[in-house]
Amino acid sequence: MKICFFISTLSSGGAERNVSLLANHFVKNNDVIIFTLENKRSKSFYKISKKVKIVRLNLFNKSKNMFSSILNFFKRVLIIRKNLSNKKIETYISFLETMNLTVLISSLCLKSIKLKIISDRNNPKKSEKLILNSILKFLFYRTCDYLILQTKGIISNYKFIKKQKIKVIKNLITTNLIIKKNFNYKKKIKILCVGRLELQKDYDTLLKGLSLCSQKNIKFNCDIYGAGSEKLKILNLINYFKLKNNVILKGVTNKIIKLYHKYDLYILTSKFEGYPNSLLEAVSANVPSISSDCEYGPNEIIKHKVNGLLFQSSNPSDLSKKIIYLKNRNMNFYKKLKRYNKKHFNPKKINSNILSLWDSVLKRK
């Protein structure tokens, strides 16, 4: 079978990582192509098998106005349609909202396409162009064969699609995680945060919460891994809350998998999610974790007061209370956490089940 993946980029990110892992899996028994909108000089952030063919379409053109935006969209549609036809693609899997719409429109009435699979990876209620995208999704998402979602909670946003077309398949977990074994909860807390430096991740709440902890003489260091448009604002907030000696922006690294176990606590403060990869990785690595109880995903990963804690979204006071609560736990708590995660978040077992689900979708079972 020839399987084609569509995604905007192969840079760092949850969707990009899952495309890489799925491509590496499927290429063992199939011909696999990944199409991106990047230019030819771009590189893949994640390791991808040499057997996988990567086609970079060089279609990232900035739109100066509404007319150029429409023109760029139709250019993408025509070029993608041409590639689908020329390469005789029968099955494609597309990731992320904008790409999904583009590929679905590109493949309209193409008889060679036998199986159309799309995957939304974030909260649809937080779409940048909510009204326009909602209309387009209502019109074109129904033409897919399967819509892959990551959580059960998110299904309610897709009532216009037949139930049998919707499949819930969670994220794959990187299997080379280093599992945390020792918990030094009485010492200075080493805190880890991983995520793009964007409004969605709500670093304001993180820094305000850490400031409250500092005022209560909680000793900690916090490393934030990620890049984004909010970097300068976050640096200013670090200075404002006098956290310069406690919080460091570490940038982007492709070695994060080898770092989780070195930390005592993982924190996610997002306002919304699809299914947070970094939280999943932290929990799978046995790192005690605190997450905002946002839509969607965290409450399907963390069982409150069992393998982590949930706090009220955008509530720094509640976050600080949860940090202090976790710091004051005894070793029995960490032993319980460890047993729970070992049973429910075994990477190899989870990945085996997830890949079976993907295999069944491709076989239309």
XYZ file of C-alpha atoms in Angstrom:
365
model
C 0.000 0.000 0.000
C 1.142 3.557 -0.722
C 0.431 5.801 2.279
C 0.764 9.551 2.111
C 1.000 11.890 5.116
C 0.242 15.605 4.941
C 1.456 18.070 7.576
C 2.534 21.718 7.356
C 6.015 21.194 8.794
C 8.260 18.563 10.331
C 9.536 20.921 13.019
C 9.132 20.307 16.765
C 5.593 19.628 17.955
C 3.195 16.899 19.005
C 1.569 16.348 15.622
C 4.951 16.359 13.889
C 6.312 13.784 16.305
C 3.332 11.489 15.785
C 3.607 11.751 11.999
C 7.279 10.779 12.279
C 6.528 7.786 14.510
C 3.634 6.607 12.343
C 5.642 6.975 9.138
C 8.462 4.916 10.672
C 5.944 2.229 11.607
C 4.064 2.026 8.314
C 7.148 2.147 6.090
C 8.092 -1.343 7.307
C 5.409 -2.847 5.041
C 4.317 0.029 2.806
C 5.531 2.827 0.581
C 5.323 6.018 2.642
C 5.514 9.645 1.527
C 5.323 12.726 3.753
C 4.256 15.997 2.112
C 4.995 19.286 3.887
C 4.604 22.948 2.928
C 8.226 23.716 3.851
C 11.028 24.659 1.493
C 13.612 22.103 0.386
C 16.259 23.318 2.831
C 14.107 22.504 5.870
C 15.091 19.604 8.117
C 13.059 17.163 10.170
C 13.193 17.761 13.921
C 12.431 14.105 14.684
C 14.222 11.037 13.377
C 12.551 9.621 10.271
C 13.490 6.403 8.492
C 15.478 6.834 5.299
C 12.889 4.605 3.624
C 10.296 7.364 4.034
C 10.202 9.787 1.113
C 9.778 13.424 2.156
C 8.414 15.905 -0.385
C 8.682 19.577 0.578
C 6.332 21.626 -1.600
C 7.712 25.100 -0.789
C 4.224 26.556 -0.324
C 4.763 28.802 2.692
C 3.930 32.101 1.010
C 3.056 35.071 3.212
C -0.266 36.700 2.411
C -0.214 40.496 2.205
C -3.990 40.847 1.976
C -7.228 38.893 1.564
C -6.740 38.536 -2.198
C -3.229 37.087 -1.882
C -4.462 34.801 0.910
C -7.140 33.342 -1.368
C -4.648 33.077 -4.222
C -2.120 31.231 -2.025
C -4.826 28.852 -0.842
C -5.872 27.885 -4.362
C -2.220 27.504 -5.363
C -1.775 24.994 -2.536
C -4.931 23.160 -3.537
C -3.845 22.844 -7.178
C -0.298 21.694 -6.377
C -1.450 19.165 -3.765
C -4.116 17.861 -6.124
C -1.519 17.472 -8.868
C 0.760 15.492 -6.544
C -2.082 13.253 -5.379
C -2.956 12.480 -8.965
C 0.566 12.111 -10.419
C 1.824 9.899 -7.596
C -1.355 7.808 -7.717
C -1.994 8.141 -4.003
C -4.771 5.848 -2.759
C -4.561 6.519 0.999
C -3.700 9.725 2.775
C -3.513 10.793 6.403
C -3.610 14.520 7.071
C -2.788 16.283 10.339
C -4.040 19.598 11.739
C -7.093 21.667 10.876
C -5.865 23.932 8.069
C -3.986 21.145 6.300
C -6.974 18.825 6.662
C -9.261 21.311 4.907
C -6.711 21.987 2.168
C -6.161 18.303 1.399
C -9.862 17.394 1.545
C -10.650 20.154 -0.961
C -7.659 19.129 -3.099
C -8.878 15.539 -3.305
C -12.513 16.247 -4.192
C -13.692 13.981 -7.039
C -10.280 12.309 -7.378
C -11.284 8.731 -8.104
C -7.803 7.381 -7.341
C -8.214 8.237 -3.625
C -9.666 5.234 -1.793
C -9.179 6.255 1.835
C -9.194 9.778 3.314
C -8.081 10.062 6.946
C -7.774 13.368 8.775
C -6.684 14.103 12.333
C -7.482 17.173 14.427
C -4.955 17.688 17.215
C -6.207 20.673 19.195
C -9.309 22.159 20.781
C -11.582 23.139 17.832
C -13.249 25.848 19.924
C -9.923 27.709 19.971
C -9.383 27.860 16.212
C -7.759 31.100 15.022
C -10.471 31.621 12.392
C -13.280 29.994 14.332
C -16.323 31.010 12.256
C -14.715 30.482 8.838
C -13.097 27.179 9.811
C -16.303 25.930 11.443
C -18.193 26.523 8.185
C -15.472 24.896 6.083
C -15.245 21.925 8.432
C -19.014 21.461 8.308
C -18.852 21.423 4.499
C -15.723 19.330 3.904
C -14.926 17.228 6.987
C -17.914 15.052 6.149
C -16.142 13.962 2.958
C -13.443 12.125 4.920
C -13.586 8.401 5.638
C -12.218 8.762 9.167
C -11.620 11.617 11.583
C -9.012 10.722 14.207
C -9.321 12.501 17.565
C -7.198 12.109 20.679
C -9.750 12.281 23.490
C -13.334 11.214 24.106
C -14.248 14.664 25.413
C -13.524 16.353 22.097
C -16.038 14.235 20.148
C -18.944 16.503 21.141
C -17.523 19.189 18.824
C -18.125 17.009 15.736
C -21.824 16.177 15.878
C -22.101 16.900 12.132
C -19.954 13.845 11.321
C -21.313 10.303 11.432
C -20.286 8.499 14.607
C -18.816 5.535 12.728
C -16.359 7.874 11.008
C -14.866 9.140 14.279
C -12.092 7.177 15.978
C -10.325 8.092 19.212
C -6.629 7.216 18.988
C -4.291 8.731 21.539
C -0.712 9.845 20.934
C 2.167 7.453 20.573
C 4.777 7.609 23.336
C 8.481 7.674 22.616
C 9.802 4.338 23.880
C 13.299 5.526 24.845
C 12.125 7.525 27.854
C 14.355 7.241 30.918
C 12.146 6.280 33.850
C 12.532 8.285 37.050
C 13.345 6.099 40.056
C 14.325 8.403 42.913
C 12.263 11.229 44.421
C 14.054 13.959 46.403
C 10.926 15.767 47.533
C 12.534 17.419 50.580
C 15.213 19.306 48.645
C 14.951 22.264 46.280
C 12.376 21.331 43.646
C 13.602 21.004 40.066
C 10.645 21.959 37.861
C 10.289 21.249 34.133
C 7.935 22.881 31.614
C 7.844 21.977 27.928
C 5.797 23.840 25.335
C 5.714 26.603 22.764
C 6.075 30.109 24.184
C 2.569 31.101 23.107
C -0.604 32.389 24.788
C -2.150 28.905 24.735
C 0.450 27.611 27.202
C -0.390 30.378 29.720
C 3.065 30.991 31.166
C 1.577 34.013 32.955
C -0.197 31.626 35.336
C 2.961 29.547 35.747
C 5.099 32.536 36.748
C 2.456 34.022 39.042
C 2.060 30.625 40.722
C 5.816 30.240 41.155
C 5.991 33.774 42.558
C 3.445 32.813 45.226
C 5.539 29.735 46.062
C 8.636 31.907 46.362
C 6.802 34.194 48.797
C 6.109 31.124 50.952
C 9.815 30.218 50.970
C 9.434 27.226 48.635
C 12.834 26.662 47.043
C 12.822 25.727 43.354
C 14.443 26.027 39.954
C 12.301 25.936 36.817
C 13.514 25.191 33.279
C 11.203 26.046 30.376
C 11.894 24.358 27.032
C 10.290 25.892 23.956
C 10.292 28.834 21.561
C 7.639 31.239 20.381
C 6.266 34.754 19.986
C 5.746 35.289 23.748
C 9.426 34.973 24.662
C 10.041 38.668 25.376
C 6.845 38.970 27.414
C 7.799 35.899 29.472
C 11.290 37.300 30.114
C 9.726 40.542 31.309
C 7.406 38.643 33.640
C 10.347 36.657 35.039
C 12.009 39.955 35.915
C 8.780 41.483 37.223
C 8.180 38.598 39.639
C 11.862 38.587 40.634
C 12.357 35.026 39.424
C 15.515 35.642 37.408
C 17.507 33.295 39.664
C 14.808 30.615 39.583
C 13.391 30.423 36.040
C 15.413 29.850 32.866
C 14.241 29.735 29.244
C 16.210 26.865 27.724
C 15.040 27.127 24.105
C 14.246 24.105 21.939
C 16.003 20.753 22.225
C 15.554 17.407 20.503
C 16.950 15.672 23.601
C 14.010 16.389 25.908
C 13.208 12.662 26.127
C 16.470 12.158 28.013
C 15.789 15.007 30.438
C 12.407 14.309 32.074
C 13.762 11.954 34.732
C 16.190 14.604 35.995
C 13.321 16.745 37.318
C 11.201 16.453 40.464
C 8.068 18.026 39.015
C 6.509 18.653 35.608
C 4.007 21.517 35.207
C 1.587 22.230 32.344
C -0.445 25.450 32.595
C -2.220 25.452 29.207
C -5.534 27.251 28.670
C -6.528 24.516 26.212
C -5.032 21.433 24.585
C -5.785 18.603 22.205
C -3.873 15.910 24.064
C -0.601 17.231 25.540
C 2.374 15.145 24.445
C 4.780 16.587 26.975
C 2.448 15.789 29.894
C 2.012 12.258 28.565
C 5.785 11.848 28.328
C 6.375 13.233 31.822
C 3.805 10.903 33.384
C 5.184 7.947 31.412
C 8.654 8.791 32.741
C 7.274 8.684 36.328
C 7.761 12.410 36.891
C 5.208 13.800 39.390
C 3.059 16.163 37.351
C 0.684 19.080 37.849
C -1.567 20.228 35.016
C -4.351 22.712 34.448
C -7.683 20.921 34.131
C -8.235 22.405 30.673
C -10.074 21.027 27.660
C -8.913 18.547 26.415
C -6.616 15.745 27.570
C -5.045 16.390 30.985
C -7.847 14.741 32.988
C -7.523 11.655 30.773
C -3.806 11.440 31.586
C -3.740 12.495 35.233
C -5.861 10.841 37.890
C -6.049 13.541 40.535
C -4.025 12.791 43.682
C -3.027 9.391 42.268
C -0.409 10.002 39.578
C -0.460 13.784 39.678
C -2.578 16.829 40.418
C -5.006 18.986 38.446
C -5.509 22.668 39.161
C -8.105 25.165 37.982
C -7.049 26.700 34.651
C -5.636 30.252 34.824
C -5.623 30.144 38.634
C -2.079 30.807 39.945
C -3.210 30.560 43.576
C -4.542 27.045 43.011
C -1.350 26.117 41.144
C 0.840 27.253 44.047
C -1.303 25.263 46.496
C -0.885 22.146 44.346
C 2.903 22.611 44.177
C 3.071 22.886 47.972
C 0.731 19.900 48.360
C 2.953 17.746 46.153
C 6.119 18.890 47.925
C 4.675 17.848 51.295
C 3.799 14.300 50.268
C 5.670 11.396 51.845
C 7.335 8.542 49.998
C 4.147 6.430 50.087
C 2.574 8.888 47.670
C 5.434 8.531 45.178
C 5.356 4.753 45.476
C 1.638 4.804 44.638
C 2.313 7.147 41.716
C 5.030 4.861 40.431
C 2.821 1.741 40.609
C -0.053 3.479 38.840
C 2.097 4.827 36.008
C 3.839 1.500 35.508
C 0.466 -0.169 35.029
C -1.291 2.475 32.946
C 1.525 4.260 31.084
C 3.842 1.568 29.824
C 5.123 3.065 26.524
C 5.593 -0.236 24.665
C 2.179 -1.570 25.665
C 0.402 1.700 24.870
C 2.131 2.051 21.496
C 1.259 -1.519 20.554
C -2.431 -0.824 21.191
C -2.326 2.521 19.375
C -0.609 1.108 16.299
C -3.178 -1.709 16.210
C -5.915 0.927 16.115
C -4.174 2.742 13.252
C -3.729 -0.550 11.383
C -7.433 -1.316 11.774
C -8.383 2.140 10.418
C -6.227 1.589 7.330
C -7.898 -1.787 6.848
C -11.342 -0.206 7.409
C -12.183 -2.516 10.340
